[in-house]
């Protein structure tokens, strides 16, 4: 294939398409040229270079009708990478897999325990304050009234606390999409914050209310300005550990006559877990000032209570329909953490080996694949359209196909496609995972044409102004929905 820079964009793209479709009928080649002309024109209108685009598309029943452009080019996939994690998990963990959180002990329950209770996380994706209360209440119901301490064991993931070394992905590290994985995923370490001001006063509160955590607004300066654009930048928040509390100190400017609500990572997960465990155990048992320690506790083998998350088949709906980065990263690490004999290896490394082993087992060349966290929220993750399409083709033929398909956004109906492909021709005709970063726009999944044939498609645009290219990828999907066997 000639380098694109040596040819006018339309001619180069046409040549690439025809190289991949030389066995097609004359009618089919005419249809391919129509697609080419449409995509080339839209790339030019968007002021994007042809080499920013790469895609593969073909009917599952006749893969030889493949249309492709730069099919082997390793591209940033953004959130379409979640399909790799989803399919690998369905294959290796199974649709019924559930994460869990366990309350354990070193000894059988008794009124006064001689050794600590242990709260150990196994990648539970649904562990809320209410579920923590339930576990502790079950310990109380078994006769336990006093414990010397409660240990929190996050060691199922290695490292147990990635925030100590992880660099922030962007300038809003407190947002939910930037949440780092945690084997003990308590309340997802998220807190609500509500701020309200008049012309001369500001009040605030956190929810859920946590005993021992105080929101301090005394250092805020009220100013004239727009309320809509205010955001608590990292430099506007500070922590002060007092003898009996943790203070979250809000600084900087805040608009007058403004109300703001948000849901953010506001405090360190160690402080957050400690305060919640202390508060709930005190409420349940009446015991005050219980020490809460961050320690591994492999020897605590007595299971007192357990909470299990939703089955993987249900969790995948959050991952793919809502494009939940935090849950995807939890699941990606579970791929490695569930393997016995991982030893001292980093869980992310073991997870990557599991993905690559799966690809090798189904005879897919994964040389174009670069993994970091399995969610696509990454500057380094890469995959080729050819590999993504082949993986989707495998999954469509697998026993877990219904679980995967139902987890993907339905064009014009729900998830990240609710307001996209809403026209009659395309609505309900595609199950596609979307992907968006500042320099990436992507679509991958399955599309139904007018004859009822299912096509697999994987399409990426990588460019600093990739957002302009969304219409190009949409046109590819629309073109597929227009096809029928009578056209060929």
Tab-separated table of C-alpha atoms in Angstrom:
chain	number	residue	atom	x	y	z
A	1	UNK	CA	0.000	0.000	0.000
A	2	UNK	CA	1.385	3.427	-0.938
A	3	UNK	CA	1.993	5.927	1.848
A	4	UNK	CA	-1.036	8.163	2.103
A	5	UNK	CA	0.985	11.339	2.086
A	6	UNK	CA	2.088	10.603	-1.472
A	7	UNK	CA	-1.449	10.516	-2.872
A	8	UNK	CA	-4.479	12.804	-2.808
A	9	UNK	CA	-6.603	11.719	0.105
A	10	UNK	CA	-9.580	10.489	-1.916
A	11	UNK	CA	-7.479	8.430	-4.341
A	12	UNK	CA	-5.381	6.944	-1.560
A	13	UNK	CA	-8.422	5.911	0.430
A	14	UNK	CA	-10.086	4.429	-2.633
A	15	UNK	CA	-6.973	2.409	-3.442
A	16	UNK	CA	-6.809	1.036	0.070
A	17	UNK	CA	-10.439	0.004	0.036
A	18	UNK	CA	-10.226	-1.707	-3.311
A	19	UNK	CA	-7.114	-3.618	-2.287
A	20	UNK	CA	-9.207	-5.176	0.469
A	21	UNK	CA	-12.193	-5.907	-1.724
A	22	UNK	CA	-10.786	-7.184	-5.001
A	23	UNK	CA	-12.934	-10.321	-4.850
A	24	UNK	CA	-16.177	-8.365	-4.633
A	25	UNK	CA	-18.659	-8.070	-7.476
A	26	UNK	CA	-18.768	-5.017	-9.698
A	27	UNK	CA	-21.926	-3.856	-7.923
A	28	UNK	CA	-20.256	-4.225	-4.565
A	29	UNK	CA	-17.250	-2.224	-5.745
A	30	UNK	CA	-19.587	0.570	-6.795
A	31	UNK	CA	-21.089	0.568	-3.299
A	32	UNK	CA	-17.614	0.632	-1.817
A	33	UNK	CA	-16.717	3.637	-3.923
A	34	UNK	CA	-19.841	5.389	-2.679
A	35	UNK	CA	-18.652	4.799	0.883
A	36	UNK	CA	-15.193	6.016	-0.040
A	37	UNK	CA	-16.482	9.209	-1.543
A	38	UNK	CA	-18.626	9.900	1.506
A	39	UNK	CA	-15.817	9.321	4.030
A	40	UNK	CA	-13.219	11.203	1.993
A	41	UNK	CA	-15.448	14.240	1.654
A	42	UNK	CA	-16.249	14.267	5.351
A	43	UNK	CA	-12.607	13.889	6.353
A	44	UNK	CA	-11.755	16.885	4.191
A	45	UNK	CA	-14.643	18.917	5.612
A	46	UNK	CA	-13.450	18.092	9.119
A	47	UNK	CA	-9.902	19.135	8.142
A	48	UNK	CA	-8.558	15.726	9.147
A	49	UNK	CA	-5.785	13.841	7.393
A	50	UNK	CA	-6.737	10.457	5.913
A	51	UNK	CA	-4.152	8.665	8.052
A	52	UNK	CA	-6.103	9.696	11.161
A	53	UNK	CA	-8.739	7.110	10.204
A	54	UNK	CA	-8.554	3.324	10.496
A	55	UNK	CA	-11.405	0.848	10.275
A	56	UNK	CA	-12.534	-2.676	9.465
A	57	UNK	CA	-16.099	-3.724	8.598
A	58	UNK	CA	-17.545	-6.941	7.181
A	59	UNK	CA	-20.633	-9.161	7.386
A	60	UNK	CA	-20.115	-11.961	9.890
A	61	UNK	CA	-21.462	-14.542	7.447
A	62	UNK	CA	-19.160	-13.425	4.601
A	63	UNK	CA	-15.912	-12.028	6.060
A	64	UNK	CA	-14.385	-11.970	2.564
A	65	UNK	CA	-16.487	-8.868	1.849
A	66	UNK	CA	-14.289	-6.941	4.230
A	67	UNK	CA	-13.883	-3.209	3.838
A	68	UNK	CA	-10.873	-1.835	5.606
A	69	UNK	CA	-8.532	1.082	5.762
A	70	UNK	CA	-5.253	0.866	7.697
A	71	UNK	CA	-6.644	-2.297	9.332
A	72	UNK	CA	-3.419	-3.283	11.090
A	73	UNK	CA	-2.530	0.153	12.415
A	74	UNK	CA	-2.304	0.245	16.217
A	75	UNK	CA	-4.667	3.022	17.306
A	76	UNK	CA	-5.788	4.564	20.569
A	77	UNK	CA	-9.221	3.008	21.117
A	78	UNK	CA	-10.466	5.135	24.032
A	79	UNK	CA	-13.377	3.364	25.742
A	80	UNK	CA	-13.854	0.767	22.999
A	81	UNK	CA	-10.994	-0.967	24.848
A	82	UNK	CA	-13.636	-1.902	27.419
A	83	UNK	CA	-14.781	-4.551	24.941
A	84	UNK	CA	-11.409	-6.297	25.308
A	85	UNK	CA	-11.784	-6.401	29.092
A	86	UNK	CA	-15.464	-7.399	28.872
A	87	UNK	CA	-14.933	-10.268	26.440
A	88	UNK	CA	-11.854	-11.591	28.247
A	89	UNK	CA	-13.749	-11.534	31.552
A	90	UNK	CA	-16.752	-13.325	30.061
A	91	UNK	CA	-14.427	-15.952	28.652
A	92	UNK	CA	-12.217	-16.455	31.712
A	93	UNK	CA	-14.393	-15.531	34.702
A	94	UNK	CA	-17.815	-16.344	33.265
A	95	UNK	CA	-21.085	-14.339	33.196
A	96	UNK	CA	-21.948	-15.420	36.771
A	97	UNK	CA	-18.682	-14.131	38.320
A	98	UNK	CA	-19.118	-11.894	41.368
A	99	UNK	CA	-16.653	-9.848	43.381
A	100	UNK	CA	-17.027	-9.910	47.146
A	101	UNK	CA	-16.202	-8.277	50.459
A	102	UNK	CA	-15.720	-10.492	53.502
A	103	UNK	CA	-15.738	-9.871	57.234
A	104	UNK	CA	-13.371	-12.368	58.814
A	105	UNK	CA	-11.917	-13.264	62.192
A	106	UNK	CA	-8.894	-15.122	63.535
A	107	UNK	CA	-11.084	-17.002	66.024
A	108	UNK	CA	-14.646	-18.164	66.511
A	109	UNK	CA	-17.148	-15.456	67.529
A	110	UNK	CA	-17.314	-14.578	71.216
A	111	UNK	CA	-18.452	-11.564	73.200
A	112	UNK	CA	-14.949	-10.161	73.677
A	113	UNK	CA	-12.692	-11.021	70.775
A	114	UNK	CA	-9.008	-11.453	71.543
A	115	UNK	CA	-7.898	-10.606	67.994
A	116	UNK	CA	-9.110	-8.083	65.406
A	117	UNK	CA	-11.884	-8.482	62.900
A	118	UNK	CA	-10.769	-8.256	59.280
A	119	UNK	CA	-12.565	-6.506	56.439
A	120	UNK	CA	-11.090	-7.980	53.255
A	121	UNK	CA	-11.899	-6.881	49.724
A	122	UNK	CA	-12.058	-9.111	46.666
A	123	UNK	CA	-12.943	-6.534	44.042
A	124	UNK	CA	-16.586	-6.056	45.117
A	125	UNK	CA	-18.051	-3.463	42.742
A	126	UNK	CA	-21.205	-2.733	44.764
A	127	UNK	CA	-19.934	-2.341	48.329
A	128	UNK	CA	-21.780	0.601	49.865
A	129	UNK	CA	-22.060	2.076	53.343
A	130	UNK	CA	-25.286	0.116	53.758
A	131	UNK	CA	-23.535	-3.152	52.901
A	132	UNK	CA	-20.718	-2.367	55.348
A	133	UNK	CA	-23.328	-1.797	58.040
A	134	UNK	CA	-24.889	-5.173	57.189
A	135	UNK	CA	-21.567	-7.038	57.545
A	136	UNK	CA	-20.815	-5.442	60.914
A	137	UNK	CA	-24.388	-6.051	62.099
A	138	UNK	CA	-24.003	-9.739	61.237
A	139	UNK	CA	-20.911	-9.883	63.457
A	140	UNK	CA	-22.910	-8.298	66.267
A	141	UNK	CA	-25.733	-10.795	65.685
A	142	UNK	CA	-23.225	-13.601	66.249
A	143	UNK	CA	-22.561	-12.297	69.763
A	144	UNK	CA	-19.491	-10.094	69.181
A	145	UNK	CA	-19.558	-6.974	71.357
A	146	UNK	CA	-15.945	-5.858	71.741
A	147	UNK	CA	-12.932	-6.178	69.441
A	148	UNK	CA	-9.378	-4.900	69.941
A	149	UNK	CA	-9.251	-3.510	66.392
A	150	UNK	CA	-10.581	-3.892	62.853
A	151	UNK	CA	-8.131	-4.528	60.051
A	152	UNK	CA	-8.722	-3.479	56.455
A	153	UNK	CA	-7.058	-5.816	53.964
A	154	UNK	CA	-6.757	-4.503	50.386
A	155	UNK	CA	-3.997	-6.918	49.414
A	156	UNK	CA	-5.998	-8.831	46.774
A	157	UNK	CA	-4.708	-6.177	44.356
A	158	UNK	CA	-0.979	-5.515	44.187
A	159	UNK	CA	-0.227	-2.717	44.876
A	160	UNK	CA	-2.975	-2.322	47.452
A	161	UNK	CA	-2.824	1.477	47.168
A	162	UNK	CA	-1.969	2.561	43.620
A	163	UNK	CA	-2.666	6.204	44.426
A	164	UNK	CA	0.721	6.417	46.150
A	165	UNK	CA	2.529	6.227	42.801
A	166	UNK	CA	-0.112	6.857	40.121
A	167	UNK	CA	0.047	10.104	38.169
A	168	UNK	CA	-3.275	11.877	37.557
A	169	UNK	CA	-4.742	11.250	34.109
A	170	UNK	CA	-5.879	14.855	33.676
A	171	UNK	CA	-6.596	18.037	35.605
A	172	UNK	CA	-9.729	16.682	37.347
A	173	UNK	CA	-8.418	13.744	39.407
A	174	UNK	CA	-11.315	13.947	41.874
A	175	UNK	CA	-13.946	13.072	39.272
A	176	UNK	CA	-15.511	9.616	39.354
A	177	UNK	CA	-14.120	8.606	35.968
A	178	UNK	CA	-10.607	9.022	37.389
A	179	UNK	CA	-11.241	6.714	40.353
A	180	UNK	CA	-8.382	4.275	40.950
A	181	UNK	CA	-9.161	0.586	41.532
A	182	UNK	CA	-9.299	-0.811	45.039
A	183	UNK	CA	-9.836	-4.372	46.249
A	184	UNK	CA	-11.960	-2.848	49.041
A	185	UNK	CA	-14.131	-0.534	46.940
A	186	UNK	CA	-16.097	1.003	49.835
A	187	UNK	CA	-18.668	3.541	48.561
A	188	UNK	CA	-16.231	3.880	45.638
A	189	UNK	CA	-14.459	6.397	47.920
A	190	UNK	CA	-16.931	9.015	46.710
A	191	UNK	CA	-18.618	11.757	48.708
A	192	UNK	CA	-21.295	14.242	47.807
A	193	UNK	CA	-20.616	17.900	48.525
A	194	UNK	CA	-23.252	20.644	48.649
A	195	UNK	CA	-22.307	24.320	48.852
A	196	UNK	CA	-24.707	27.259	49.092
A	197	UNK	CA	-23.901	30.936	49.358
A	198	UNK	CA	-25.650	34.269	49.845
A	199	UNK	CA	-24.013	37.644	49.322
A	200	UNK	CA	-22.084	37.352	52.577
A	201	UNK	CA	-22.212	33.759	53.817
A	202	UNK	CA	-21.426	30.235	52.623
A	203	UNK	CA	-22.585	26.938	54.093
A	204	UNK	CA	-21.728	23.422	53.090
A	205	UNK	CA	-22.229	19.775	53.938
A	206	UNK	CA	-21.035	16.357	52.889
A	207	UNK	CA	-23.205	13.333	52.182
A	208	UNK	CA	-23.360	10.719	53.420
A	209	UNK	CA	-22.491	12.401	56.704
A	210	UNK	CA	-19.372	10.799	58.189
A	211	UNK	CA	-18.678	11.143	61.894
A	212	UNK	CA	-15.236	12.665	62.379
A	213	UNK	CA	-15.139	14.333	58.953
A	214	UNK	CA	-15.751	18.074	58.928
A	215	UNK	CA	-16.180	20.438	55.993
A	216	UNK	CA	-14.589	23.815	56.782
A	217	UNK	CA	-15.562	26.824	54.632
A	218	UNK	CA	-14.137	29.631	56.790
A	219	UNK	CA	-11.288	30.279	54.338
A	220	UNK	CA	-13.558	30.726	51.303
A	221	UNK	CA	-13.809	34.202	49.768
A	222	UNK	CA	-17.164	35.118	48.224
A	223	UNK	CA	-16.873	36.903	44.887
A	224	UNK	CA	-19.056	38.106	42.045
A	225	UNK	CA	-19.015	35.669	39.164
A	226	UNK	CA	-20.724	32.885	37.312
A	227	UNK	CA	-21.956	29.964	39.378
A	228	UNK	CA	-22.163	27.401	36.575
A	229	UNK	CA	-18.430	27.152	35.900
A	230	UNK	CA	-17.184	26.852	39.486
A	231	UNK	CA	-15.272	23.655	40.221
A	232	UNK	CA	-13.248	22.616	43.330
A	233	UNK	CA	-9.770	22.485	41.831
A	234	UNK	CA	-7.230	20.352	43.748
A	235	UNK	CA	-5.423	23.436	45.072
A	236	UNK	CA	-8.694	24.636	46.619
A	237	UNK	CA	-8.935	21.640	48.963
A	238	UNK	CA	-6.698	20.876	51.911
A	239	UNK	CA	-6.718	18.357	54.752
A	240	UNK	CA	-6.060	18.903	58.424
A	241	UNK	CA	-5.911	15.929	60.763
A	242	UNK	CA	-7.060	16.986	64.198
A	243	UNK	CA	-6.856	14.760	67.327
A	244	UNK	CA	-10.435	13.537	66.933
A	245	UNK	CA	-11.384	14.468	63.362
A	246	UNK	CA	-10.288	15.032	59.794
A	247	UNK	CA	-11.041	18.444	58.365
A	248	UNK	CA	-11.644	19.015	54.667
A	249	UNK	CA	-10.783	22.675	54.220
A	250	UNK	CA	-12.221	24.500	51.216
A	251	UNK	CA	-10.215	27.512	50.047
A	252	UNK	CA	-10.239	30.003	47.194
A	253	UNK	CA	-13.113	31.903	45.635
A	254	UNK	CA	-16.780	30.914	45.482
A	255	UNK	CA	-19.509	32.839	43.656
A	256	UNK	CA	-22.091	34.759	45.637
A	257	UNK	CA	-25.705	33.552	45.532
A	258	UNK	CA	-24.663	30.183	44.197
A	259	UNK	CA	-25.668	26.569	44.833
A	260	UNK	CA	-23.401	23.710	43.758
A	261	UNK	CA	-23.669	19.948	44.179
A	262	UNK	CA	-21.088	17.421	43.115
A	263	UNK	CA	-19.984	13.857	43.771
A	264	UNK	CA	-16.215	13.588	44.058
A	265	UNK	CA	-13.226	11.820	45.543
A	266	UNK	CA	-12.670	14.232	48.368
A	267	UNK	CA	-10.545	12.426	50.941
A	268	UNK	CA	-7.908	9.727	51.127
A	269	UNK	CA	-9.433	6.238	50.944
A	270	UNK	CA	-7.650	5.185	54.145
A	271	UNK	CA	-9.235	8.022	56.126
A	272	UNK	CA	-12.588	7.447	54.443
A	273	UNK	CA	-12.703	3.727	55.266
A	274	UNK	CA	-11.413	4.229	58.796
A	275	UNK	CA	-13.997	6.861	59.670
A	276	UNK	CA	-16.896	4.865	58.227
A	277	UNK	CA	-15.894	1.612	59.956
A	278	UNK	CA	-15.422	3.385	63.288
A	279	UNK	CA	-18.758	5.178	63.002
A	280	UNK	CA	-20.794	2.116	62.070
A	281	UNK	CA	-19.225	-0.259	64.601
A	282	UNK	CA	-19.754	2.303	67.358
A	283	UNK	CA	-23.409	2.697	66.354
A	284	UNK	CA	-23.943	-1.080	66.265
A	285	UNK	CA	-21.929	-2.246	69.287
A	286	UNK	CA	-21.528	0.851	71.428
A	287	UNK	CA	-17.744	0.408	71.457
A	288	UNK	CA	-15.869	3.727	71.214
A	289	UNK	CA	-12.526	4.669	69.653
A	290	UNK	CA	-11.996	1.396	67.841
A	291	UNK	CA	-8.588	1.288	66.074
A	292	UNK	CA	-8.860	0.656	62.327
A	293	UNK	CA	-5.647	-0.603	60.764
A	294	UNK	CA	-4.543	-1.062	57.144
A	295	UNK	CA	-2.927	-4.516	57.204
A	296	UNK	CA	-2.899	-7.756	55.274
A	297	UNK	CA	-4.524	-10.600	57.199
A	298	UNK	CA	-4.142	-13.893	55.388
A	299	UNK	CA	-4.415	-15.846	58.653
A	300	UNK	CA	-7.940	-14.616	59.401
A	301	UNK	CA	-9.779	-17.689	58.093
A	302	UNK	CA	-13.074	-17.571	60.021
A	303	UNK	CA	-15.743	-16.149	57.715
A	304	UNK	CA	-18.313	-14.129	59.640
A	305	UNK	CA	-20.206	-12.455	56.801
A	306	UNK	CA	-19.916	-11.767	53.085
A	307	UNK	CA	-21.340	-9.394	50.506
A	308	UNK	CA	-21.267	-10.263	46.818
A	309	UNK	CA	-21.549	-7.808	43.959
A	310	UNK	CA	-23.882	-8.204	41.023
A	311	UNK	CA	-23.050	-10.901	38.508
A	312	UNK	CA	-20.622	-9.960	35.745
A	313	UNK	CA	-23.407	-10.087	33.148
A	314	UNK	CA	-25.136	-7.240	35.013
A	315	UNK	CA	-21.970	-5.282	35.772
A	316	UNK	CA	-21.110	-5.239	32.063
A	317	UNK	CA	-24.110	-3.003	31.456
A	318	UNK	CA	-22.424	-0.307	33.566
A	319	UNK	CA	-19.129	-0.891	31.814
A	320	UNK	CA	-20.373	-0.723	28.244
A	321	UNK	CA	-23.664	1.192	28.246
A	322	UNK	CA	-22.448	3.855	30.692
A	323	UNK	CA	-18.737	3.496	29.877
A	324	UNK	CA	-17.817	3.218	33.564
A	325	UNK	CA	-14.029	3.490	33.823
A	326	UNK	CA	-13.816	2.712	37.533
A	327	UNK	CA	-15.739	-0.553	37.292
A	328	UNK	CA	-13.793	-1.583	34.192
A	329	UNK	CA	-10.486	-1.096	35.976
A	330	UNK	CA	-11.781	-3.169	38.885
A	331	UNK	CA	-12.723	-5.961	36.479
A	332	UNK	CA	-9.423	-5.753	34.603
A	333	UNK	CA	-7.454	-6.294	37.817
A	334	UNK	CA	-9.786	-9.124	38.819
A	335	UNK	CA	-8.539	-11.000	35.727
A	336	UNK	CA	-5.107	-11.144	37.324
A	337	UNK	CA	-6.083	-11.302	40.987
A	338	UNK	CA	-8.176	-14.439	40.480
A	339	UNK	CA	-5.124	-16.339	39.232
A	340	UNK	CA	-3.418	-18.510	41.799
A	341	UNK	CA	0.324	-18.396	42.089
A	342	UNK	CA	0.649	-14.759	41.012
A	343	UNK	CA	3.107	-14.272	43.885
A	344	UNK	CA	4.653	-10.820	44.078
A	345	UNK	CA	3.844	-9.833	40.497
A	346	UNK	CA	1.881	-6.651	39.952
A	347	UNK	CA	-1.779	-7.475	39.426
A	348	UNK	CA	-1.938	-5.322	36.278
A	349	UNK	CA	0.893	-7.368	34.772
A	350	UNK	CA	-0.856	-10.652	35.562
A	351	UNK	CA	-4.067	-9.265	34.075
A	352	UNK	CA	-2.296	-8.341	30.871
A	353	UNK	CA	-0.857	-11.841	30.625
A	354	UNK	CA	-4.361	-13.266	31.012
A	355	UNK	CA	-5.642	-11.138	28.145
A	356	UNK	CA	-2.746	-12.086	25.905
A	357	UNK	CA	-3.079	-15.762	26.793
A	358	UNK	CA	-6.759	-15.624	25.824
A	359	UNK	CA	-5.915	-13.983	22.497
A	360	UNK	CA	-3.267	-16.613	21.812
A	361	UNK	CA	-5.663	-19.446	22.667
A	362	UNK	CA	-8.137	-18.246	20.029
A	363	UNK	CA	-5.262	-17.704	17.586
A	364	UNK	CA	-5.409	-13.930	17.335
A	365	UNK	CA	-2.224	-11.981	16.677
A	366	UNK	CA	-2.084	-9.480	19.544
A	367	UNK	CA	1.097	-7.683	18.484
A	368	UNK	CA	-0.901	-4.475	17.932
A	369	UNK	CA	-2.266	-4.597	21.502
A	370	UNK	CA	-0.911	-2.349	24.246
A	371	UNK	CA	-2.630	-2.546	27.626
A	372	UNK	CA	-2.439	-0.336	30.698
A	373	UNK	CA	-5.698	-0.573	32.669
A	374	UNK	CA	-8.191	-2.152	30.269
A	375	UNK	CA	-10.599	0.808	30.259
A	376	UNK	CA	-9.224	2.973	27.452
A	377	UNK	CA	-8.716	5.871	29.879
A	378	UNK	CA	-5.082	5.830	28.928
A	379	UNK	CA	-2.506	7.625	26.802
A	380	UNK	CA	-0.735	4.380	25.951
A	381	UNK	CA	-3.371	1.724	25.182
A	382	UNK	CA	-3.519	0.645	21.539
A	383	UNK	CA	-5.281	-1.925	19.350
A	384	UNK	CA	-5.715	-2.336	15.600
A	385	UNK	CA	-9.161	-2.346	13.961
A	386	UNK	CA	-8.366	-5.794	12.567
A	387	UNK	CA	-7.733	-7.260	16.022
A	388	UNK	CA	-10.774	-5.581	17.570
A	389	UNK	CA	-13.021	-6.858	14.795
A	390	UNK	CA	-11.633	-10.397	15.057
A	391	UNK	CA	-12.213	-10.382	18.816
A	392	UNK	CA	-15.804	-9.247	18.319
A	393	UNK	CA	-16.328	-11.923	15.677
A	394	UNK	CA	-15.126	-14.560	18.153
A	395	UNK	CA	-17.407	-13.198	20.883
A	396	UNK	CA	-20.430	-13.213	18.603
A	397	UNK	CA	-19.996	-16.958	18.138
A	398	UNK	CA	-19.406	-17.647	21.849
A	399	UNK	CA	-21.910	-18.968	24.393
A	400	UNK	CA	-21.855	-15.638	26.275
A	401	UNK	CA	-22.849	-13.632	23.182
A	402	UNK	CA	-26.271	-12.612	24.631
A	403	UNK	CA	-24.638	-11.173	27.773
A	404	UNK	CA	-22.144	-9.156	25.724
A	405	UNK	CA	-24.673	-7.895	23.204
A	406	UNK	CA	-27.174	-6.813	25.869
A	407	UNK	CA	-24.452	-4.833	27.654
A	408	UNK	CA	-23.682	-2.662	24.613
A	409	UNK	CA	-25.467	0.616	23.850
A	410	UNK	CA	-28.355	0.280	21.402
A	411	UNK	CA	-28.269	2.903	18.638
A	412	UNK	CA	-30.636	5.785	19.333
A	413	UNK	CA	-32.097	4.081	22.409
A	414	UNK	CA	-29.844	3.930	25.469
A	415	UNK	CA	-26.417	4.302	27.008
A	416	UNK	CA	-23.863	6.473	25.237
A	417	UNK	CA	-25.846	6.097	21.973
A	418	UNK	CA	-29.136	7.406	23.339
A	419	UNK	CA	-28.882	10.645	21.345
A	420	UNK	CA	-26.962	9.225	18.424
A	421	UNK	CA	-28.260	7.336	15.361
A	422	UNK	CA	-31.811	8.367	16.213
A	423	UNK	CA	-33.041	8.470	12.613
A	424	UNK	CA	-35.370	5.678	11.487
A	425	UNK	CA	-32.747	4.073	9.262
A	426	UNK	CA	-30.292	3.484	12.116
A	427	UNK	CA	-32.278	3.514	15.369
A	428	UNK	CA	-32.088	0.101	17.004
A	429	UNK	CA	-29.917	-1.257	14.174
A	430	UNK	CA	-26.545	-1.232	15.943
A	431	UNK	CA	-24.949	-2.324	19.228
A	432	UNK	CA	-21.831	-0.203	19.496
A	433	UNK	CA	-19.316	0.715	22.165
A	434	UNK	CA	-18.288	4.331	21.900
A	435	UNK	CA	-14.906	5.812	22.703
A	436	UNK	CA	-13.992	9.445	23.275
A	437	UNK	CA	-10.847	11.190	24.449
A	438	UNK	CA	-9.511	14.585	23.477
A	439	UNK	CA	-7.585	13.026	20.613
A	440	UNK	CA	-9.740	9.943	19.950
A	441	UNK	CA	-13.173	9.115	18.687
A	442	UNK	CA	-14.098	5.472	18.140
A	443	UNK	CA	-16.933	3.018	17.503
A	444	UNK	CA	-16.825	-0.775	17.652
A	445	UNK	CA	-19.492	-3.441	17.697
A	446	UNK	CA	-22.249	-4.906	15.545
A	447	UNK	CA	-24.548	-3.386	12.909
A	448	UNK	CA	-27.571	-4.880	11.124
A	449	UNK	CA	-28.095	-4.054	7.441
A	450	UNK	CA	-31.332	-3.979	5.462
A	451	UNK	CA	-31.114	-7.705	4.700
A	452	UNK	CA	-30.764	-8.575	8.374
A	453	UNK	CA	-27.092	-9.444	8.084
A	454	UNK	CA	-24.928	-8.689	11.105
A	455	UNK	CA	-21.754	-6.750	10.392
A	456	UNK	CA	-18.811	-6.367	12.719
A	457	UNK	CA	-17.124	-2.983	12.725
A	458	UNK	CA	-14.139	-1.424	14.467
A	459	UNK	CA	-13.334	2.192	13.624
A	460	UNK	CA	-10.976	4.753	15.131
A	461	UNK	CA	-9.915	8.337	14.489
A	462	UNK	CA	-6.769	9.511	16.255
A	463	UNK	CA	-6.025	13.222	15.887
A	464	UNK	CA	-5.692	16.229	18.202
A	465	UNK	CA	-9.037	17.355	16.741
A	466	UNK	CA	-10.606	13.886	16.599
A	467	UNK	CA	-13.978	15.179	17.775
A	468	UNK	CA	-14.509	16.660	14.328
A	469	UNK	CA	-14.386	13.152	12.872
A	470	UNK	CA	-17.390	11.714	14.647
A	471	UNK	CA	-19.516	12.330	11.567
A	472	UNK	CA	-17.084	10.171	9.569
A	473	UNK	CA	-17.552	7.162	11.834
A	474	UNK	CA	-21.301	7.751	11.948
A	475	UNK	CA	-21.364	7.722	8.145
A	476	UNK	CA	-19.643	4.344	8.134
A	477	UNK	CA	-22.373	2.918	10.378
A	478	UNK	CA	-25.117	4.544	8.313
A	479	UNK	CA	-23.639	3.108	5.120
A	480	UNK	CA	-23.681	-0.401	6.597
A	481	UNK	CA	-27.340	-0.090	7.575
A	482	UNK	CA	-28.129	0.856	3.952
A	483	UNK	CA	-26.639	-2.345	2.518
A	484	UNK	CA	-28.646	-5.352	1.332
A	485	UNK	CA	-27.814	-8.524	-0.556
A	486	UNK	CA	-29.853	-7.229	-3.514
A	487	UNK	CA	-27.300	-4.417	-3.933
A	488	UNK	CA	-24.505	-6.851	-4.775
